[in-house]
Coordinates of C-alpha atoms in Angstrom, one line a residue:
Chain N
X1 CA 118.2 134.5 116.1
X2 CA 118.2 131.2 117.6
X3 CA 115.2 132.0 119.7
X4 CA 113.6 134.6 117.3
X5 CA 112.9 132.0 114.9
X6 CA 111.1 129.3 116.7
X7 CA 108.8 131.8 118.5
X8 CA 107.7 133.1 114.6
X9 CA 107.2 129.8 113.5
X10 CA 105.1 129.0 116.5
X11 CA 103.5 132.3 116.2
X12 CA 102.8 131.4 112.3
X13 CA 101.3 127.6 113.0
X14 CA 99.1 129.1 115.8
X15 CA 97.7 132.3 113.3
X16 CA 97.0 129.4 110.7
X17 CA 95.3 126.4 113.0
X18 CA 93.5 129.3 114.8
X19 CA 91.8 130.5 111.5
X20 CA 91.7 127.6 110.1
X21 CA 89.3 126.3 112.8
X22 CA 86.7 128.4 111.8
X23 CA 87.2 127.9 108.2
X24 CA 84.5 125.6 106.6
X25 CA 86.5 125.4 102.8
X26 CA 87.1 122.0 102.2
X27 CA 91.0 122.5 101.5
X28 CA 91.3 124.6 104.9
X29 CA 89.4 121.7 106.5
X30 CA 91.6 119.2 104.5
X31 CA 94.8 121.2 105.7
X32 CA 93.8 121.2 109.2
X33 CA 93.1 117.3 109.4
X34 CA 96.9 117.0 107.9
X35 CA 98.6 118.9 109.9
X36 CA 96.9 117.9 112.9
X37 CA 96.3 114.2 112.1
X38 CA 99.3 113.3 110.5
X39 CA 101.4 115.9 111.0
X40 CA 101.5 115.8 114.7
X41 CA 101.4 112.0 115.2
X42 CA 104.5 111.7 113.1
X43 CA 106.5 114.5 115.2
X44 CA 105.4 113.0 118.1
X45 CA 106.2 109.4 117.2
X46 CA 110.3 110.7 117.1
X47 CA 109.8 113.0 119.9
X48 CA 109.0 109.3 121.4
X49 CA 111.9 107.9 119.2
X50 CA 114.1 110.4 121.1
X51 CA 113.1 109.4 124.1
X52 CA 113.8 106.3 123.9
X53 CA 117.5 106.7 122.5
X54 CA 117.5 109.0 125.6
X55 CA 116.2 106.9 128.5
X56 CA 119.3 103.8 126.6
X57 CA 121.6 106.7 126.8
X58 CA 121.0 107.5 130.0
X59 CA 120.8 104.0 131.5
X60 CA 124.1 102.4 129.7
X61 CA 125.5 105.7 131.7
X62 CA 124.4 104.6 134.7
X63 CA 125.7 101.1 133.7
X64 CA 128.9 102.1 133.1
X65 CA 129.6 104.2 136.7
X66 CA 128.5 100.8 138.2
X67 CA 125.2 101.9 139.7
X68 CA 122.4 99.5 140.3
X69 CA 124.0 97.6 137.4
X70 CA 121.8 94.2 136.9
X71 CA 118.6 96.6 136.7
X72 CA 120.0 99.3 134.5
X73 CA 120.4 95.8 132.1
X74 CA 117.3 94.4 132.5
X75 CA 115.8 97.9 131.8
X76 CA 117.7 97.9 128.4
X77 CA 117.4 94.7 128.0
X78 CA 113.7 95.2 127.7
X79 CA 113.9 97.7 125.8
X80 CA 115.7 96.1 122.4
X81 CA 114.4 92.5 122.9
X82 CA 110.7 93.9 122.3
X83 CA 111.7 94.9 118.8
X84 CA 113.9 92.2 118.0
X85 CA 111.4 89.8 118.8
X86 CA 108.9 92.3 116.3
X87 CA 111.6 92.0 113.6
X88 CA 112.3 88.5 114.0
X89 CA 108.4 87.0 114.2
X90 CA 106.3 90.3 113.9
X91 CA 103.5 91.4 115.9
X92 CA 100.7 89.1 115.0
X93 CA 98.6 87.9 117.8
X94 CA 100.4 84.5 118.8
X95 CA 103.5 86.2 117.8
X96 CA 106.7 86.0 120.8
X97 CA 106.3 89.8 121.0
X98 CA 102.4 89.5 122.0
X99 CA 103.0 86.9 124.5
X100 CA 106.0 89.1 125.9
X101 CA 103.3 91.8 126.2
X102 CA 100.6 89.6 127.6
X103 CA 102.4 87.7 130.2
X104 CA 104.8 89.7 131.3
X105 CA 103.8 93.5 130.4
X106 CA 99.8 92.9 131.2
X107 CA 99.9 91.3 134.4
X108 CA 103.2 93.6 135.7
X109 CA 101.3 96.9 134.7
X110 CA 98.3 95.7 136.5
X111 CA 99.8 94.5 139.8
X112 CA 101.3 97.8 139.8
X113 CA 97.9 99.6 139.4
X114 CA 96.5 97.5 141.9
X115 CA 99.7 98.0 144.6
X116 CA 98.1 101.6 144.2
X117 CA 94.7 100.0 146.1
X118 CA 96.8 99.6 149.3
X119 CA 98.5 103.1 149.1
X120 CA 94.8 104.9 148.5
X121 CA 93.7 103.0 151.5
X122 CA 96.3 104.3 153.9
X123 CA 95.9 108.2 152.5
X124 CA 92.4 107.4 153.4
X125 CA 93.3 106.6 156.7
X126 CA 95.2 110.2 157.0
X127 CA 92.5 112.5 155.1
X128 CA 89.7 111.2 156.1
X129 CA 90.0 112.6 159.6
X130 CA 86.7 114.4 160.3
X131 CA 88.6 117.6 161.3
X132 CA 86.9 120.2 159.6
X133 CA 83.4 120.5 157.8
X134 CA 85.5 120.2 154.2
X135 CA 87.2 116.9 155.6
X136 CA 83.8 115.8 157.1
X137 CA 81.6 116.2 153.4
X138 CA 84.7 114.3 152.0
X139 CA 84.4 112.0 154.0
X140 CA 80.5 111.6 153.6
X141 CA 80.6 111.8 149.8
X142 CA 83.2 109.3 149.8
X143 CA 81.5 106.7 152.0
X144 CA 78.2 107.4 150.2
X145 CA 80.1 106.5 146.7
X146 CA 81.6 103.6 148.2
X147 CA 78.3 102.5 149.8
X148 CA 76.1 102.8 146.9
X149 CA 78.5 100.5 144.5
X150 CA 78.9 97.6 146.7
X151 CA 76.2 95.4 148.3
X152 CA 76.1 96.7 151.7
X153 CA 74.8 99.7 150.6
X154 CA 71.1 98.4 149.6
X155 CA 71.4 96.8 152.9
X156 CA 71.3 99.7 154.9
X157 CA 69.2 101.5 152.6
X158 CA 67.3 101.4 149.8
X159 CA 68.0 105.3 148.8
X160 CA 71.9 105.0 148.5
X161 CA 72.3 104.2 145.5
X162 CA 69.7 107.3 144.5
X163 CA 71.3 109.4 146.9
X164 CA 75.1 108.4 145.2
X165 CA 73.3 109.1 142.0
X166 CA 71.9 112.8 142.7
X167 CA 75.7 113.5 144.4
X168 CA 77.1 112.6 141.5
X169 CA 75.1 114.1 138.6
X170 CA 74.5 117.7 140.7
X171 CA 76.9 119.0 143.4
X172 CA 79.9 117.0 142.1
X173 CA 79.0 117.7 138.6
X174 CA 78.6 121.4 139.3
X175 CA 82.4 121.4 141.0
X176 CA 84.0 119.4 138.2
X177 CA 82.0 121.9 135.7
X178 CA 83.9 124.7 137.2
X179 CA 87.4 123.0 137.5
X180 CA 86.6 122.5 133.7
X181 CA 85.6 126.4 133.2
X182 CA 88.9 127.1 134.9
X183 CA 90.8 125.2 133.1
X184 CA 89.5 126.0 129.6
X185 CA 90.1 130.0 130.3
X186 CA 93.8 128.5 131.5
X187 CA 95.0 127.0 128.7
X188 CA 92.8 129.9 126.7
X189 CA 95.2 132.7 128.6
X190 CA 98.2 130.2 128.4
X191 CA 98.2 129.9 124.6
X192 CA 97.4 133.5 123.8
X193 CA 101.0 133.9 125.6
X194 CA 102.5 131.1 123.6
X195 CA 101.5 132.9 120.4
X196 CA 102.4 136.3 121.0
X197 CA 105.8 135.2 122.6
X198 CA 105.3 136.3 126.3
X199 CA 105.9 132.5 127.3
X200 CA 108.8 131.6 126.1
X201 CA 109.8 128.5 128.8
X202 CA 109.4 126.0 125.9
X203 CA 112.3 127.5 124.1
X204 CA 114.4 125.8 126.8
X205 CA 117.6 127.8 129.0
X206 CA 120.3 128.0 126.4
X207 CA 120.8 131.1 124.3
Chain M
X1 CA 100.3 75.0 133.4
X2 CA 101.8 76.6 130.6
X3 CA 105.0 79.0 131.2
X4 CA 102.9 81.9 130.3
X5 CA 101.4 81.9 133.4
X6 CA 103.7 80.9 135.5
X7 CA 106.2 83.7 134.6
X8 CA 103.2 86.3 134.7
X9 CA 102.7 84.8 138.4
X10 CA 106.5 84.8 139.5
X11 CA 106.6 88.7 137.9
X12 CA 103.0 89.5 139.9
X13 CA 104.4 88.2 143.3
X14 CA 107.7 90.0 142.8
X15 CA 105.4 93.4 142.2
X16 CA 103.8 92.3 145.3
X17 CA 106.9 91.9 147.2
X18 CA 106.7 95.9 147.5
X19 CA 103.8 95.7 150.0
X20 CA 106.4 94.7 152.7
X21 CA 109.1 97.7 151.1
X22 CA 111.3 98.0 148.7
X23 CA 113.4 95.4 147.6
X24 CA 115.8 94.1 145.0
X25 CA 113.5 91.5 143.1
X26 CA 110.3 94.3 143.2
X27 CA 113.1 96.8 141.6
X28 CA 114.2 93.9 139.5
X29 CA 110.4 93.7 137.9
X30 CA 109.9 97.1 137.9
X31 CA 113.2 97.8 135.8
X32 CA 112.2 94.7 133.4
X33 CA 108.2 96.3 133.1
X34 CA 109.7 99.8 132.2
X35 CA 112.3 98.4 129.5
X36 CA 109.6 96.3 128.2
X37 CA 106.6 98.7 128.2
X38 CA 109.0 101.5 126.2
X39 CA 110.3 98.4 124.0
X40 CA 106.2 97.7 123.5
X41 CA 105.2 101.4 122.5
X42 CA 108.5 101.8 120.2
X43 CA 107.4 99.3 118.3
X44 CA 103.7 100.3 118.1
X45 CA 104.8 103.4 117.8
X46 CA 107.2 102.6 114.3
X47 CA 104.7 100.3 113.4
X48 CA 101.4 102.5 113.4
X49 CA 102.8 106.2 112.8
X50 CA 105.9 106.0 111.3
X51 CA 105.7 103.3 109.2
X52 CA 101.6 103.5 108.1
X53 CA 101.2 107.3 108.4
X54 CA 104.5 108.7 106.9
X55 CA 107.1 105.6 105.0
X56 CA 104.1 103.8 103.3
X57 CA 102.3 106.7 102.0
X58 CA 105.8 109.0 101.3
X59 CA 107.4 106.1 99.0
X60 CA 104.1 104.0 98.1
X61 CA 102.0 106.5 97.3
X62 CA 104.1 109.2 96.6
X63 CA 102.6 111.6 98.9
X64 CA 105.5 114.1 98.8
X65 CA 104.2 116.7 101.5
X66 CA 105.1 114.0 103.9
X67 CA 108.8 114.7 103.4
X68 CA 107.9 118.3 105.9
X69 CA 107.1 116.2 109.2
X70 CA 110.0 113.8 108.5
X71 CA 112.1 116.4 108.3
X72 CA 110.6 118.2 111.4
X73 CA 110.8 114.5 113.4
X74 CA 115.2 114.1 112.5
X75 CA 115.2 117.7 113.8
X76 CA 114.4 116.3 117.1
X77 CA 117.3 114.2 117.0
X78 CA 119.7 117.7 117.0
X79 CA 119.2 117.5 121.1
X80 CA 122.0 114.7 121.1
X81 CA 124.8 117.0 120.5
X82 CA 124.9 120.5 122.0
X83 CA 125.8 122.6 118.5
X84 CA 122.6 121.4 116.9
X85 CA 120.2 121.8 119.8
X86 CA 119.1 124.5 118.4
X87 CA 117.4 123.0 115.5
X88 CA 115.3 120.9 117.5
X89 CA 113.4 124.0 118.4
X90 CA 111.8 123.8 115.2
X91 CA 109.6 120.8 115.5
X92 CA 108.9 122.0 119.3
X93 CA 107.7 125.6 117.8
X94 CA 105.6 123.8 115.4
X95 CA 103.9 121.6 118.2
X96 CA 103.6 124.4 120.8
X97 CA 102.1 126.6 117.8
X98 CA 99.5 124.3 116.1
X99 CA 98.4 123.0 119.9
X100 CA 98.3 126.5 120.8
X101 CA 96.1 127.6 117.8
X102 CA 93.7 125.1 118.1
X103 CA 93.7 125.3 121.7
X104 CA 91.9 129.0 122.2
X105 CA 88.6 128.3 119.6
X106 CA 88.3 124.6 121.0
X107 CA 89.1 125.1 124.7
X108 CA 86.8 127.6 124.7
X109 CA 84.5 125.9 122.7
X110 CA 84.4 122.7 124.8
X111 CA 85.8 123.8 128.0
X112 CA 84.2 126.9 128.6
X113 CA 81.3 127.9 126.3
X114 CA 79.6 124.9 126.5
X115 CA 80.5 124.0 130.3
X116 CA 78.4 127.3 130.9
X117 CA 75.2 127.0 128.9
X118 CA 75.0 123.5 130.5
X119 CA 74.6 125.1 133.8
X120 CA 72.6 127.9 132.8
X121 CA 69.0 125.8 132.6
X122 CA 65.5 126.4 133.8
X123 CA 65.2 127.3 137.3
X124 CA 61.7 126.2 137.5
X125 CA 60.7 122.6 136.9
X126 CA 57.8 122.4 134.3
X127 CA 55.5 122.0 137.1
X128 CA 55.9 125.8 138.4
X129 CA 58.0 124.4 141.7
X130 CA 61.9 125.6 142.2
X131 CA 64.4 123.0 140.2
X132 CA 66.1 122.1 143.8
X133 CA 68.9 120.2 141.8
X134 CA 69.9 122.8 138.8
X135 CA 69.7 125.1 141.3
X136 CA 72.7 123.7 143.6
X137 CA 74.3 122.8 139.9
X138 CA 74.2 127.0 138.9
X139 CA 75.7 128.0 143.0
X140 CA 78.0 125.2 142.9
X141 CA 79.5 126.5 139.4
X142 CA 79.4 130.3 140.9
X143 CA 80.9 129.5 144.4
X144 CA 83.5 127.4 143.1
X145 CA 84.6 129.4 140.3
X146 CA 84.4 132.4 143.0
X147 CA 86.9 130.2 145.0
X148 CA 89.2 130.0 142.7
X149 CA 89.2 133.4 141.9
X150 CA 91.9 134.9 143.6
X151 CA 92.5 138.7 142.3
X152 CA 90.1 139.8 145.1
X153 CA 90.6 138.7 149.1
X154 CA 88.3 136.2 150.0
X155 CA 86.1 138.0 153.0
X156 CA 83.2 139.0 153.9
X157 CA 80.3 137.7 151.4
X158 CA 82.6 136.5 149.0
X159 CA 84.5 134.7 151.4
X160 CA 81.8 133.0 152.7
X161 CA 80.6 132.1 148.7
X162 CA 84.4 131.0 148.4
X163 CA 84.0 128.8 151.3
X164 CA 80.6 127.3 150.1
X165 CA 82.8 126.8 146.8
X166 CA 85.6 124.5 148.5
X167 CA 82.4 122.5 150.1
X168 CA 81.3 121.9 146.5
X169 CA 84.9 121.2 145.6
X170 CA 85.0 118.5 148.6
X171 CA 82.7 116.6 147.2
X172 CA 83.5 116.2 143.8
X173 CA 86.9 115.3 145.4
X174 CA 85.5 112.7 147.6
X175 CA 83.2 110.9 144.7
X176 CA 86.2 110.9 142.5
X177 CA 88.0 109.0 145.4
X178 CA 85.9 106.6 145.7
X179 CA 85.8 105.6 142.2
X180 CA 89.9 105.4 141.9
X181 CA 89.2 103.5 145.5
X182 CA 86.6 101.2 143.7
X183 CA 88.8 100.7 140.5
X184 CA 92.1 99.7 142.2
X185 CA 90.3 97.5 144.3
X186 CA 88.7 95.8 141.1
X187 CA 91.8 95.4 139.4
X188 CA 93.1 94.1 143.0
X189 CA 90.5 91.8 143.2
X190 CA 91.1 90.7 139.3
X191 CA 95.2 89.6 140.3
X192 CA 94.2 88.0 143.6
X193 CA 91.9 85.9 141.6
X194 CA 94.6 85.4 138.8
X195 CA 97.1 84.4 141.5
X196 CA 94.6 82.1 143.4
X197 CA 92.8 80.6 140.7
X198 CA 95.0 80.3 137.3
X199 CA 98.7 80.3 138.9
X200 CA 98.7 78.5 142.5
X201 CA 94.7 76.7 141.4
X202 CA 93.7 77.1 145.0
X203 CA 89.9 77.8 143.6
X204 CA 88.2 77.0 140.9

């Protein structure tokens, strides 16, 4: 019963969205924006909530057996002086909590998206071995790319750029079209499962 | 200087530090970005959903429907304790349903539908003369999809279409390299210039 009722409510909110999709009434339209607008966003927003009380949980845990202790803190630290500061001051835009975000979150998140520059490099290195004819048009579509945004690339010739741009907006376009294809008759297949109850993993392990 | 920037040029060095390997002030940053970034989106999170979307309108307006997806949001809370974990399936259902209802009309709409007529276009260019460049677009779509179709063994002509498929595949893979190459190194570029110019002032 535990598991029999979840799968008919999912089953129920999938009949519903599904026809109301292709329902033009202004109430069905109405009903659909509410549920998926509002709706959603709020579950979500305490799915997040839970997370969060999850990932303290966890780290005060962790805290606790004596692991790693000062970053386990710092981690939780973070995590409750962000709203304290947003209770204290709010979250104007010279607020404590915005500077907190711009000096410290901002520049953090983006040195860690640019350590990534260094990494990509040295896969580079690895895959870009002109092994095969795959590796090899990798390799040339790549280089092309690279060429054709940066300076050098007029240098040596006037058609990179063009070249980049026909790569781009034809072969590359017609691969990514596919992937696309693929993956909307995936998630087509995939919900028709969820619906009907032949995929049942997101009803968890327990009984 | 002001201690904005010097403590966002301290924390961007110790992110740095990682380039040599790992150590205990790049773990030290990294623990303090993740408690902060979570700490960030909680609030923005309470602020513009929960708050705006469901308190505000439930006891200002009196929009009493609301009272279904707070309801269905504590019911995620019933994880914490192994007796009510149960209930928790409840909001999960009604996310996996409703994302699963209007995934089948729009997927295919978007994903599928419209990805095809796209490809399907004039195989002649108004001039009479073969369209070279929607014709590679129409056998890159066929030999790629072809590729990964794998309910049939991939040899003989179908294996050599399958093949033709992974070259297509290649390089869409290598032009989307190069533009997570060119971004990183742009956002690269933008700390260096952070570090160099606005923390240490080396340049101007």
């Amino acid at each position: 019963m535990t598991r029999k009722i979840p799968q008919i409510i999912c089953a129920l909110f999938g009949m519903t969205l599904f026809l109301l999709y292709f329902s033009q009434h202004p109430t069905a339209r109405n009903l659909n924006l509410t549920i998926l607008n509002d709706y959603f966003q709020i579950i979500f927003a305490f799915t997040l909530l839970v997370g969060v009380v999850s990932f303290v949980k966890v780290n005060l845990k962790a805290f606790e057996r004596g692991e790693d202790r000062s970053y386990h803190l710092v981690s939780v630290i973070g995590v409750f002086i962000m709203p304290l500061l947003a209770i204290i001051w709010g979250i104007k835009g010279d607020s404590p909590f915005m500077w907190v975000f711009e000096n410290i979150q901002v520049p953090m998140q983006a040195t860690v998206f640019a350590l990534l520059a260094f990494f990509v490099a040295s896969a580079s290195f690895r895959g870009f071995r002109a092994r095969s004819v795959q590796a090899t048009i990798l390799l040339a579509a790549a280089l092309i790319m690279l060429l054709s945004r940066s300076t050098i690339g007029d240098m040596i010739a006037d058609q990179i750029p063009q070249i980049a741009d026909w790569i781009r907006n034809y072969p590359s376009m017609a691969a990514r079209r596919a992937i696309l294809i693929g993956i909307g008759l995936g998630s087509l297949t995939t919900s028709l499962r969820v619906m009907v109850g032949i995929e049942r993993t997101w009803l968890g392990g327990d009984k | 200087m002001d201690a904005g920037t010097v403590i966002a040029g301290i924390l961007t060095l110790a992110i740095l530090t990682f380039l040599y390997r790992d150590n205990p002030v790049y773990k030290l940053a990294e623990s303090l970005l993740i408690g902060v970034s979570i700490g960030y989106f909680l609030v923005i999170n309470w602020s513009n959903t929960i708050m705006d979307l469901m308190f505000v309108p439930l006891f200002t307006q009196g929009k009493l429907m609301l009272i279904i997806p707070l309801i269905l949001g504590l019911l995620m809370f019933g994880r914490f304790n192994r007796k009510t974990t149960v209930l928790s399936r409840i909001p999960i259902a009604v996310l996996i349903g409703s994302g699963a209802g209007v995934a089948i009309p729009a997927m295919l709409d978007a994903r599928t539908l419209q990805q095809m007529s796209a490809t399907v276009t004039p195989i002649l260019a108004p001039d009479g003369l073969p369209n070279i460049s929607e014709l590679v677009v129409m056998a890159g779509v066929i030999t790629t999809l072809i590729y990964f179709y794998f309910s049939r063994e991939h040899r003989g002509w179908w294996g050599k279409s399958a093949t033709m498929g992974t070259y297509f595949l290649m390089i869409f893979f290598g032009t989307t390299f190069a533009y997570t190459v060119m971004s990183r190194m742009s956002t690269f570029i933008g700390r260096m210039e952070f570090l160099l110019s606005d923390f240490l002032k080396l340049t101007q």
